[in-house]
Structure formats: structure tokens, C-alpha cells
């Protein structure tokens, strides 16, 4: 087993680290305070090639492997989860879905624009009444002579107000349950696409979050991504990449918590000595360090499996579960190390604490990750109402 990164991976990581420190860190607090979705910064991130890191070069991407993509996302995640969310949504949820399920025409049309940042994309799966039970879509797509008409509503959609293209999941035939779902590439300037900003979030204040009304949105057949009935698999495969990306971003938060806490603890003096000299403070630093390293290893393992083309849904859920929960704990611990200073936004730990909380909720709650893991271990899907025959017997 080789834990060394290649020279290219090291270079990409160093570049992403420098970019984060030079361009993102200083703006993160001001953008959060102003609740500003920083389009200028998004453009810079796009110019770095970070919006299409895993998209092949022929479609305008950087053609990098997943492990390297994870290194970039970790660095950006350390700087600002709001900007990391842009990368995760654009690259993992939108680009990876188009790459895997799109026709040649769809790939050629959408991917270069998304990778360059000319367009942003969003992922319309969650609805006001449909969260964890993603198959149970209330949004409907009705067949017409010329294509489809979509009606429904989406909720908690990152970049829903700024995106030019939205992946919209809709039910074509409720009797078919998850096998009736379809995914549509909706141009957001189409009549009937009605986004609204969601305010007063706990964190991610610099991230654009929307609720979206879909009122008689007419789409053509060639706006469908995949076939009728493949929508659920489009969503799940995209989430396999999205969860990896969220996990990598959370490793960045963990790492940031360690670095900021060590720095603060060595500078801050109490009882005539740096607080870093106290065993109870060192214990907190050690706990964060262990969680950070373990989370990173799990993310790297998931990335390795993706790059090897091997099944990785289980390992991705393990990484997502552990990295997000660890980041929540690290942010909490980092505030403890900072004491009162950690309770205001002079230090990034305050923002990390608020921003990280959503990561155990979105792209599948921790409870959903545990059910995916439990199902892989036992062969029993806890969400199926009737136990399969051999298990019942
Ligand atoms: N990739 C491709 N296909 C997948 C898949 C994956 N990772 N996971 C499941 N599928 C397929 C299954 O193979 C099955 O296919 P068939 O129809 O051929 O049998 C189908 O999808 C249904 O799978 P399953 O029975 O496991 O679905 P469930 O409804 O029991 O559970 C969970 C699916 C709970 C895992 C899913 O609904 C989920 O992830 N929910 C959370 C949604 C979420 O993350 N929301 C956040 C939105 S983004 S902010």
C-alpha cells in the first residue's frame, strides 16, 4: 500500500492551498457577513479549472482523477464551505451526471460551459416534502405531443438562483415508484422556472440556496438526461460523487480546525504559559488530529476506488458519514480551544461551526449513510416495508 501522493498530486494540492490562502480565506468572512454569493470568486475558481476537475479534457475539464479532485476540494473546504459547495454541486452533482448519463450532444453542449464557469448548474432532487425518501418525488412530468411538461417544487437547492441549467428530477408515472423517475436538463430562463432565495440559514451565508417553483415548464425529449425510469439512478450515481466531495471538504474543515487551534493555543497565554502546554488542551488537539487523519484516509480510499472503476457506494458513505460527523466535532472542539474568542467571527472556527452543521444533513443525512452501510453489511434494506422471504423465515 502506497500512501504517497504523486508529484502531480502534490503540485495540485500545493497550488490549491496557495489559491485558497491568497484568494478565498480573506473574503470568506466578509462574504458570510454580507450574505454575498461571490460570483467574482466563483469565476476565479473556474479559471483554476476547479469546476470541472474530473471532467475529461475533451469536454473542457481538467481531466484529473478523483483522488486529486478530493485534494482540491479539501483545500477549498478549509477556506470556505460556501465556495466548496459550488465546486461540489457543479462538478459532482451536475457535471458527473451529465458525463455519465448524457448523450454526446448533451455532453458537448453543457460540459464545456459548466467547466469554464460560463454557466452554473444546480441539482433539483429535494422537495418540500421529499428529502431522504428521494424516490418519492411529487414533481410530475406529463407527456405531451412535443415533449414533457413539468410541475412541482424543489427545496434547498444550492445555486438555484444563479444557475443557467438545472437538473430536475420528476415522476412520470407514480405507479412505477423509483422506476418512473426521469431527470431533465432545464434551462433556468425557461418560462415556469421560478427560483426564490432562502434566507436566515444557520450557516453557508455566502452560498446561494433556493426554493424553486416549477410551473408548466415545457421541455423537449432531448432535454432528458438518461431514459425515462433512469432518473433515480442518475440521482444516486451523482450523489456517489457528491458525497465524496462533501466528505473531502469536511476533511478541509477538520484540518483547518487543527491548524487554527494549534496556532491559537501556542499564542494564547493563561496562568503565565501558553494554553498549548496544558494537557487538557493537548488532548483536544490530539482528538482533532486523529479524526482529521482518519477522515482523510477514508476519503482517499473512496477516491482510489472511484479511480479504479470499482464499486464504492459503501466506502463513499463510510467516508461521508465519518468525515462530516468528525468535522462537526472538530469545529465544536476548536471553539472550545479558542474559548470566548471562538464565539465571534474574528476566527474562522465560528464560521466553520455554523457552516459544517449542514454537511450531516445534505447529500444524505448521517442516518441515511448508516442505512446504506447497514444494508451493505446485512443485505437487508431497512427501508423496504416487507422483509425479503429468506430473512423473514
Ligand atoms: N448508484 C446507482 N444506482 C443505485 C445506487 C447508486 N449509488 N443506489 C441505489 N441504486 C439503485 C438500486 O440498484 C435500485 O435499482 P433497481 O431499480 O434496478 O432495483 C434502485 O436504485 C433503488 O435502490 P434502493 O432500493 O436501494 O432505494 P431505496 O429507496 O431503498 O433507498 C436511499 C435509497 C435511501 C439510499 C436513497 O433514497 C437516498 O440516498 N436518499 C437520500 C437522498 C439524498 O441524499 N438527498 C439529498 C439530496 S442532494 S442535497
Short mmCIF file of C-alpha atoms and ligand atoms in Angstrom, two decimals:
data_model
loop_
_atom_site.label_atom_id
_atom_site.label_comp_id
_atom_site.label_asym_id
_atom_site.label_seq_id
_atom_site.Cartn_x
_atom_site.Cartn_y
_atom_site.Cartn_z
CA UNK A 1 0.00 0.00 0.00
CA UNK A 2 1.37 3.37 -1.04
CA UNK A 3 0.26 6.46 0.90
CA UNK A 4 2.48 8.79 -1.12
CA UNK A 5 0.88 11.23 -3.49
CA UNK A 6 2.33 11.54 -6.98
CA UNK A 7 4.34 14.63 -7.84
CA UNK A 8 1.38 15.92 -9.87
CA UNK A 9 -0.99 15.39 -6.95
CA UNK A 10 1.38 17.20 -4.59
CA UNK A 11 1.65 20.10 -7.01
CA UNK A 12 -2.12 20.33 -7.45
CA UNK A 13 -2.57 20.29 -3.69
CA UNK A 14 0.05 22.99 -3.11
CA UNK A 15 -1.49 25.13 -5.82
CA UNK A 16 -4.98 24.71 -4.35
CA UNK A 17 -3.63 25.53 -0.90
CA UNK A 18 -1.95 28.71 -2.10
CA UNK A 19 -5.04 29.70 -4.10
CA UNK A 20 -7.22 29.16 -1.04
CA UNK A 21 -4.94 31.20 1.21
CA UNK A 22 -4.48 34.01 -1.29
CA UNK A 23 -7.96 34.31 -2.78
CA UNK A 24 -10.52 32.69 -0.53
CA UNK A 25 -9.60 32.95 3.14
CA UNK A 26 -9.68 36.76 3.36
CA UNK A 27 -13.01 37.05 1.55
CA UNK A 28 -14.78 34.24 3.38
CA UNK A 29 -15.71 36.22 6.47
CA UNK A 30 -16.85 39.32 4.59
CA UNK A 31 -18.92 37.29 2.15
CA UNK A 32 -20.56 35.42 5.02
CA UNK A 33 -21.28 38.67 6.87
CA UNK A 34 -22.79 40.23 3.75
CA UNK A 35 -24.61 37.02 2.77
CA UNK A 36 -22.96 37.53 -0.63
CA UNK A 37 -22.66 34.81 -3.26
CA UNK A 38 -19.30 35.93 -4.61
CA UNK A 39 -19.59 35.50 -8.39
CA UNK A 40 -16.22 37.11 -8.92
CA UNK A 41 -14.61 34.47 -6.72
CA UNK A 42 -16.56 31.72 -8.48
CA UNK A 43 -15.04 32.98 -11.74
CA UNK A 44 -11.54 32.72 -10.25
CA UNK A 45 -12.27 29.21 -9.06
CA UNK A 46 -13.45 28.33 -12.55
CA UNK A 47 -10.29 29.84 -14.07
CA UNK A 48 -8.28 27.48 -11.85
CA UNK A 49 -10.07 24.57 -13.54
CA UNK A 50 -11.72 23.50 -10.28
CA UNK A 51 -15.28 23.38 -11.61
CA UNK A 52 -14.54 20.54 -13.98
CA UNK A 53 -11.66 18.80 -12.26
CA UNK A 54 -12.80 15.26 -13.03
CA UNK A 55 -14.27 16.04 -16.46
CA UNK A 56 -12.11 14.82 -19.36
CA UNK A 57 -10.17 17.49 -21.23
CA UNK A 58 -12.09 16.85 -24.45
CA UNK A 59 -15.17 18.35 -22.72
CA UNK A 60 -13.29 21.29 -21.23
CA UNK A 61 -12.43 19.74 -17.87
CA UNK A 62 -9.08 19.30 -16.15
CA UNK A 63 -9.07 15.53 -16.65
CA UNK A 64 -7.91 14.80 -13.11
CA UNK A 65 -8.53 11.66 -11.08
CA UNK A 66 -10.89 11.60 -8.10
CA UNK A 67 -8.16 11.48 -5.50
CA UNK A 68 -6.65 14.67 -6.90
CA UNK A 69 -10.11 16.24 -7.09
CA UNK A 70 -10.51 15.36 -3.40
CA UNK A 71 -7.26 17.16 -2.59
CA UNK A 72 -8.54 20.33 -4.28
CA UNK A 73 -11.89 20.12 -2.52
CA UNK A 74 -10.18 19.62 0.84
CA UNK A 75 -8.19 22.82 0.40
CA UNK A 76 -11.14 24.90 -0.77
CA UNK A 77 -13.25 23.39 2.02
CA UNK A 78 -10.70 24.61 4.55
CA UNK A 79 -11.05 28.12 3.16
CA UNK A 80 -14.79 28.44 2.70
CA UNK A 81 -17.53 25.81 2.65
CA UNK A 82 -19.74 28.13 0.61
CA UNK A 83 -17.23 28.08 -2.26
CA UNK A 84 -16.60 24.39 -1.73
CA UNK A 85 -20.32 23.84 -2.19
CA UNK A 86 -20.10 25.50 -5.61
CA UNK A 87 -17.42 23.03 -6.64
CA UNK A 88 -19.24 20.02 -5.20
CA UNK A 89 -22.54 20.84 -6.87
CA UNK A 90 -21.11 21.89 -10.20
CA UNK A 91 -18.53 19.14 -10.55
CA UNK A 92 -20.00 16.18 -8.72
CA UNK A 93 -23.75 16.53 -8.90
CA UNK A 94 -24.12 18.23 -12.27
CA UNK A 95 -21.06 17.53 -14.44
CA UNK A 96 -20.58 13.93 -13.29
CA UNK A 97 -24.26 13.17 -14.00
CA UNK A 98 -24.08 14.66 -17.49
CA UNK A 99 -20.80 12.87 -18.12
CA UNK A 100 -22.19 9.51 -17.12
CA UNK A 101 -25.75 9.72 -18.45
CA UNK A 102 -25.64 12.37 -21.18
CA UNK A 103 -25.78 11.88 -24.93
CA UNK A 104 -22.79 13.05 -26.93
CA UNK A 105 -24.77 16.19 -27.88
CA UNK A 106 -25.64 16.94 -24.25
CA UNK A 107 -22.04 16.48 -23.13
CA UNK A 108 -20.73 18.72 -25.90
CA UNK A 109 -23.36 21.36 -25.17
CA UNK A 110 -23.24 21.55 -21.38
CA UNK A 111 -19.88 20.36 -20.10
CA UNK A 112 -17.54 22.96 -21.63
CA UNK A 113 -19.82 25.78 -20.44
CA UNK A 114 -20.03 24.30 -16.93
CA UNK A 115 -16.31 23.54 -16.65
CA UNK A 116 -15.36 27.06 -17.74
CA UNK A 117 -17.82 28.59 -15.27
CA UNK A 118 -19.69 30.35 -18.08
CA UNK A 119 -22.71 28.52 -16.74
CA UNK A 120 -23.55 27.26 -13.27
CA UNK A 121 -25.67 24.21 -12.68
CA UNK A 122 -27.92 23.07 -9.86
CA UNK A 123 -29.34 19.74 -8.76
CA UNK A 124 -33.09 19.65 -8.21
CA UNK A 125 -33.82 16.49 -6.29
CA UNK A 126 -35.01 17.57 -2.83
CA UNK A 127 -38.57 18.84 -2.50
CA UNK A 128 -40.53 20.44 0.35
CA UNK A 129 -41.99 17.01 1.20
CA UNK A 130 -39.26 14.78 -0.21
CA UNK A 131 -35.86 14.60 1.45
CA UNK A 132 -34.40 11.26 2.50
CA UNK A 133 -37.10 9.36 0.60
CA UNK A 134 -35.72 10.63 -2.69
CA UNK A 135 -37.66 8.14 -4.81
CA UNK A 136 -40.94 9.64 -3.66
CA UNK A 137 -40.89 12.65 -5.96
CA UNK A 138 -44.01 14.83 -6.00
CA UNK A 139 -42.84 16.80 -9.01
CA UNK A 140 -44.60 15.44 -12.08
CA UNK A 141 -43.56 15.25 -15.73
CA UNK A 142 -46.51 14.80 -18.08
CA UNK A 143 -46.04 13.60 -21.64
CA UNK A 144 -47.18 15.98 -24.40
CA UNK A 145 -47.07 15.76 -28.19
CA UNK A 146 -43.82 17.69 -28.30
CA UNK A 147 -42.10 16.55 -25.09
CA UNK A 148 -42.92 16.99 -21.40
CA UNK A 149 -44.50 19.48 -19.02
CA UNK A 150 -43.07 19.65 -15.50
CA UNK A 151 -44.97 20.84 -12.45
CA UNK A 152 -43.82 20.79 -8.84
CA UNK A 153 -41.45 22.37 -6.38
CA UNK A 154 -37.85 21.90 -5.25
CA UNK A 155 -36.29 22.92 -1.96
CA UNK A 156 -32.81 23.66 -0.54
CA UNK A 157 -31.29 23.87 -3.99
CA UNK A 158 -27.73 25.22 -3.92
CA UNK A 159 -27.15 27.74 -6.73
CA UNK A 160 -30.80 27.56 -7.77
CA UNK A 161 -30.92 31.34 -8.19
CA UNK A 162 -27.70 31.65 -10.17
CA UNK A 163 -27.70 28.51 -12.28
CA UNK A 164 -28.25 28.53 -16.02
CA UNK A 165 -29.13 24.84 -16.10
CA UNK A 166 -31.00 22.78 -13.52
CA UNK A 167 -31.14 19.02 -13.26
CA UNK A 168 -34.78 18.47 -12.38
CA UNK A 169 -35.98 15.09 -11.19
CA UNK A 170 -39.65 14.32 -11.77
CA UNK A 171 -42.05 11.40 -11.63
CA UNK A 172 -43.51 10.34 -14.97
CA UNK A 173 -45.69 7.53 -13.58
CA UNK A 174 -46.29 7.28 -9.80
CA UNK A 175 -47.27 3.59 -10.07
CA UNK A 176 -43.71 2.78 -11.14
CA UNK A 177 -42.25 4.41 -7.99
CA UNK A 178 -38.49 4.95 -8.36
CA UNK A 179 -38.57 3.29 -11.79
CA UNK A 180 -40.85 6.05 -13.07
CA UNK A 181 -38.44 8.90 -12.38
CA UNK A 182 -36.80 10.93 -15.11
CA UNK A 183 -34.15 13.64 -14.99
CA UNK A 184 -34.46 16.75 -17.16
CA UNK A 185 -31.93 19.41 -18.08
CA UNK A 186 -34.00 22.54 -17.62
CA UNK A 187 -32.69 25.88 -18.85
CA UNK A 188 -33.44 28.21 -15.98
CA UNK A 189 -34.62 31.03 -18.24
CA UNK A 190 -37.44 28.81 -19.47
CA UNK A 191 -40.91 30.09 -18.54
CA UNK A 192 -42.17 28.47 -15.35
CA UNK A 193 -38.80 28.08 -13.60
CA UNK A 194 -39.28 30.27 -10.53
CA UNK A 195 -36.42 30.40 -8.00
CA UNK A 196 -36.58 32.18 -4.67
CA UNK A 197 -33.73 32.87 -2.28
CA UNK A 198 -33.78 31.13 1.08
CA UNK A 199 -32.57 33.39 3.88
CA UNK A 200 -31.83 33.04 7.61
CA UNK A 201 -29.79 29.83 7.30
CA UNK A 202 -27.62 28.84 10.27
CA UNK A 203 -24.52 28.84 8.09
CA UNK A 204 -23.30 28.88 4.50
CA UNK A 205 -24.37 32.52 4.35
CA UNK A 206 -22.22 33.06 1.27
CA UNK A 207 -23.86 30.18 -0.53
CA UNK A 208 -26.84 30.64 -2.82
CA UNK A 209 -29.77 28.47 -1.71
CA UNK A 210 -33.15 28.44 -3.42
CA UNK A 211 -36.61 27.06 -3.36
CA UNK A 212 -37.84 26.55 -6.90
CA UNK A 213 -41.33 26.55 -8.28
CA UNK A 214 -41.86 24.59 -11.49
CA UNK A 215 -44.99 25.80 -13.16
CA UNK A 216 -45.77 24.21 -16.53
CA UNK A 217 -42.12 24.05 -17.56
CA UNK A 218 -42.08 22.67 -21.11
CA UNK A 219 -39.10 20.56 -22.09
CA UNK A 220 -38.26 18.56 -25.19
CA UNK A 221 -37.25 14.91 -25.32
CA UNK A 222 -33.63 15.80 -25.89
CA UNK A 223 -33.60 17.66 -22.57
CA UNK A 224 -33.96 14.35 -20.75
CA UNK A 225 -30.80 13.04 -19.09
CA UNK A 226 -30.84 9.26 -19.38
CA UNK A 227 -34.05 7.44 -20.20
CA UNK A 228 -37.50 7.54 -18.63
CA UNK A 229 -37.19 5.43 -15.49
CA UNK A 230 -33.46 6.05 -15.05
CA UNK A 231 -33.87 9.26 -13.07
CA UNK A 232 -33.34 7.62 -9.69
CA UNK A 233 -30.10 6.02 -10.82
CA UNK A 234 -28.95 9.34 -12.27
CA UNK A 235 -29.55 10.90 -8.84
CA UNK A 236 -27.90 8.11 -6.85
CA UNK A 237 -24.81 7.94 -9.05
CA UNK A 238 -24.43 11.72 -8.88
CA UNK A 239 -24.73 11.52 -5.10
CA UNK A 240 -21.95 8.94 -5.04
CA UNK A 241 -19.70 11.69 -6.35
CA UNK A 242 -21.36 14.49 -4.36
CA UNK A 243 -20.98 12.67 -1.05
CA UNK A 244 -17.31 12.11 -1.80
CA UNK A 245 -16.89 15.81 -2.45
CA UNK A 246 -18.70 16.84 0.75
CA UNK A 247 -16.52 14.41 2.70
CA UNK A 248 -13.35 15.86 1.18
CA UNK A 249 -14.49 19.39 2.04
CA UNK A 250 -15.08 18.27 5.62
CA UNK A 251 -11.53 16.95 5.84
CA UNK A 252 -10.53 20.50 4.99
CA UNK A 253 -12.59 21.85 7.87
CA UNK A 254 -11.03 19.29 10.24
CA UNK A 255 -7.56 20.27 9.04
CA UNK A 256 -8.36 23.95 9.44
CA UNK A 257 -9.59 23.33 12.99
CA UNK A 258 -6.32 21.60 13.87
CA UNK A 259 -4.17 24.35 12.35
CA UNK A 260 -6.12 27.25 13.84
CA UNK A 261 -6.33 25.60 17.25
CA UNK A 262 -2.62 24.83 17.39
CA UNK A 263 -1.83 28.38 16.35
CA UNK A 264 -4.19 29.91 18.89
CA UNK A 265 -3.17 27.57 21.69
CA UNK A 266 0.51 28.37 21.26
CA UNK A 267 -0.15 32.14 21.20
CA UNK A 268 -2.76 32.40 23.92
CA UNK A 269 -1.33 32.57 27.43
CA UNK A 270 -3.08 31.82 30.71
CA UNK A 271 -1.56 31.11 34.11
CA UNK A 272 1.72 32.53 32.70
CA UNK A 273 2.10 29.91 30.00
CA UNK A 274 0.69 29.12 26.58
CA UNK A 275 -2.53 27.16 26.85
CA UNK A 276 -0.95 24.63 24.45
CA UNK A 277 1.13 23.49 27.41
CA UNK A 278 -1.94 22.22 29.27
CA UNK A 279 -2.64 18.51 28.93
CA UNK A 280 -6.38 19.03 28.55
CA UNK A 281 -5.79 21.39 25.63
CA UNK A 282 -3.34 18.97 24.05
CA UNK A 283 -5.94 16.25 24.39
CA UNK A 284 -8.38 18.34 22.36
CA UNK A 285 -5.74 18.96 19.69
CA UNK A 286 -4.93 15.25 19.57
CA UNK A 287 -8.59 14.25 19.22
CA UNK A 288 -8.99 16.61 16.27
CA UNK A 289 -5.79 15.36 14.64
CA UNK A 290 -6.86 11.72 14.84
CA UNK A 291 -10.27 12.47 13.36
CA UNK A 292 -8.71 14.54 10.59
CA UNK A 293 -6.25 11.83 9.55
CA UNK A 294 -8.85 9.07 9.72
CA UNK A 295 -11.37 11.07 7.70
CA UNK A 296 -8.74 11.86 5.07
CA UNK A 297 -7.77 8.21 4.73
CA UNK A 298 -11.41 7.23 4.20
CA UNK A 299 -11.82 9.92 1.55
CA UNK A 300 -8.66 8.79 -0.20
CA UNK A 301 -9.86 5.19 -0.15
CA UNK A 302 -13.16 6.16 -1.75
CA UNK A 303 -11.30 8.22 -4.35
CA UNK A 304 -8.92 5.36 -5.06
CA UNK A 305 -11.86 3.00 -5.68
CA UNK A 306 -13.55 5.51 -7.97
CA UNK A 307 -10.35 5.90 -9.97
CA UNK A 308 -10.01 2.12 -10.20
CA UNK A 309 -13.57 1.93 -11.53
CA UNK A 310 -14.59 -0.31 -8.65
CA UNK A 311 -17.87 -0.22 -6.69
CA UNK A 312 -17.60 2.43 -4.00
CA UNK A 313 -21.07 3.38 -2.76
CA UNK A 314 -20.39 1.73 0.61
CA UNK A 315 -16.95 3.28 1.03
CA UNK A 316 -18.25 6.67 -0.08
CA UNK A 317 -20.98 6.54 2.56
CA UNK A 318 -18.44 5.49 5.18
CA UNK A 319 -16.25 8.45 4.22
CA UNK A 320 -19.18 10.87 4.12
CA UNK A 321 -20.54 9.74 7.46
CA UNK A 322 -17.21 9.84 9.24
CA UNK A 323 -15.81 13.00 7.68
CA UNK A 324 -18.96 15.09 8.21
CA UNK A 325 -19.52 13.95 11.79
CA UNK A 326 -15.83 14.46 12.55
CA UNK A 327 -15.90 17.95 11.08
CA UNK A 328 -18.87 18.85 13.27
CA UNK A 329 -16.98 17.56 16.30
CA UNK A 330 -13.72 19.25 15.31
CA UNK A 331 -15.43 22.61 14.79
CA UNK A 332 -17.03 22.27 18.20
CA UNK A 333 -13.73 21.32 19.81
CA UNK A 334 -11.85 24.10 18.01
CA UNK A 335 -14.24 26.64 19.53
CA UNK A 336 -13.55 25.11 22.94
CA UNK A 337 -9.82 25.62 22.40
CA UNK A 338 -10.43 29.23 21.36
CA UNK A 339 -12.68 29.94 24.35
CA UNK A 340 -14.61 33.22 24.08
CA UNK A 341 -12.52 34.22 21.04
CA UNK A 342 -14.08 31.36 19.13
CA UNK A 343 -17.57 32.71 19.66
CA UNK A 344 -17.12 35.67 17.29
CA UNK A 345 -16.13 35.62 13.64
CA UNK A 346 -12.66 37.11 14.16
CA UNK A 347 -11.52 33.50 13.98
CA UNK A 348 -12.72 31.14 11.23
CA UNK A 349 -13.77 28.46 13.74
CA UNK A 350 -17.00 30.35 14.43
CA UNK A 351 -17.97 30.18 10.75
CA UNK A 352 -16.81 26.58 10.40
CA UNK A 353 -19.03 25.61 13.31
CA UNK A 354 -22.10 27.09 11.61
CA UNK A 355 -21.17 26.09 8.05
CA UNK A 356 -20.34 22.49 8.85
CA UNK A 357 -23.62 21.67 10.51
CA UNK A 358 -25.44 21.15 7.23
CA UNK A 359 -22.98 18.53 6.00
CA UNK A 360 -24.53 15.78 8.12
CA UNK A 361 -27.88 16.74 6.58
CA UNK A 362 -27.39 17.38 2.89
CA UNK A 363 -26.47 14.85 0.23
CA UNK A 364 -27.93 12.22 2.53
CA UNK A 365 -28.20 12.56 6.30
CA UNK A 366 -25.91 10.60 8.59
CA UNK A 367 -28.86 8.32 9.26
CA UNK A 368 -29.22 7.57 5.52
CA UNK A 369 -25.48 6.85 5.27
CA UNK A 370 -25.84 4.40 8.18
CA UNK A 371 -28.71 2.65 6.41
CA UNK A 372 -26.66 2.36 3.22
CA UNK A 373 -23.79 0.90 5.26
CA UNK A 374 -26.15 -1.36 7.21
CA UNK A 375 -27.73 -2.64 4.02
CA UNK A 376 -24.30 -3.40 2.54
CA UNK A 377 -23.35 -5.32 5.69
CA UNK A 378 -26.54 -7.31 6.15
CA UNK A 379 -28.09 -7.47 2.71
CA UNK A 380 -31.29 -6.11 4.25
CA UNK A 381 -32.73 -2.83 3.03
CA UNK A 382 -34.27 -1.32 6.16
CA UNK A 383 -36.42 0.97 4.03
CA UNK A 384 -38.30 -1.80 2.25
CA UNK A 385 -41.63 -2.29 4.06
CA UNK A 386 -41.65 -6.10 3.83
CA UNK A 387 -38.62 -8.16 4.74
CA UNK A 388 -37.46 -10.39 1.89
CA UNK A 389 -38.59 -14.05 2.24
CA UNK A 390 -35.29 -15.67 3.38
CA UNK A 391 -34.83 -13.01 6.07
CA UNK A 392 -38.43 -13.28 7.35
CA UNK A 393 -38.18 -17.06 7.59
N1 LIG B 1 -25.90 4.14 -7.94
C1 LIG B 1 -26.73 3.65 -8.91
N2 LIG B 1 -27.89 3.04 -8.64
C2 LIG B 1 -28.26 2.93 -7.35
C3 LIG B 1 -27.47 3.41 -6.30
C4 LIG B 1 -26.24 4.03 -6.63
N3 LIG B 1 -25.44 4.50 -5.68
N4 LIG B 1 -28.09 3.16 -5.14
C5 LIG B 1 -29.24 2.53 -5.42
N5 LIG B 1 -29.33 2.40 -6.77
C6 LIG B 1 -30.40 1.72 -7.49
C7 LIG B 1 -30.62 0.31 -6.97
O1 LIG B 1 -29.74 -0.58 -7.61
C8 LIG B 1 -32.06 0.06 -7.33
O2 LIG B 1 -32.11 -0.30 -8.70
P1 LIG B 1 -33.27 -1.25 -9.33
O3 LIG B 1 -34.45 -0.38 -9.55
O4 LIG B 1 -32.67 -1.73 -10.60
O5 LIG B 1 -33.54 -2.34 -8.34
C9 LIG B 1 -32.69 1.42 -7.16
O6 LIG B 1 -31.64 2.39 -7.26
C10 LIG B 1 -33.40 1.59 -5.84
O7 LIG B 1 -32.46 1.38 -4.81
P2 LIG B 1 -32.89 1.16 -3.32
O8 LIG B 1 -33.93 0.08 -3.26
O9 LIG B 1 -31.66 0.99 -2.50
O10 LIG B 1 -33.60 2.53 -2.95
P3 LIG B 1 -34.24 2.95 -1.56
O11 LIG B 1 -35.40 3.81 -1.91
O12 LIG B 1 -34.45 1.81 -0.66
O13 LIG B 1 -33.14 3.80 -0.81
C11 LIG B 1 -31.70 5.65 -0.49
C12 LIG B 1 -32.37 4.67 -1.43
C13 LIG B 1 -32.30 5.84 0.88
C14 LIG B 1 -30.26 5.25 -0.33
C15 LIG B 1 -31.85 6.93 -1.27
O14 LIG B 1 -33.23 7.28 -1.36
C16 LIG B 1 -31.07 8.07 -0.72
O15 LIG B 1 -29.87 8.15 -0.93
N6 LIG B 1 -31.74 9.00 -0.02
C17 LIG B 1 -31.14 10.21 0.41
C18 LIG B 1 -31.32 11.24 -0.66
C19 LIG B 1 -30.35 12.34 -0.54
O16 LIG B 1 -29.16 12.16 -0.41
N7 LIG B 1 -30.87 13.56 -0.65
C20 LIG B 1 -30.07 14.71 -0.65
C21 LIG B 1 -30.26 15.40 -1.95
S1 LIG B 1 -28.92 16.34 -2.51
S2 LIG B 1 -28.77 17.82 -1.32
#
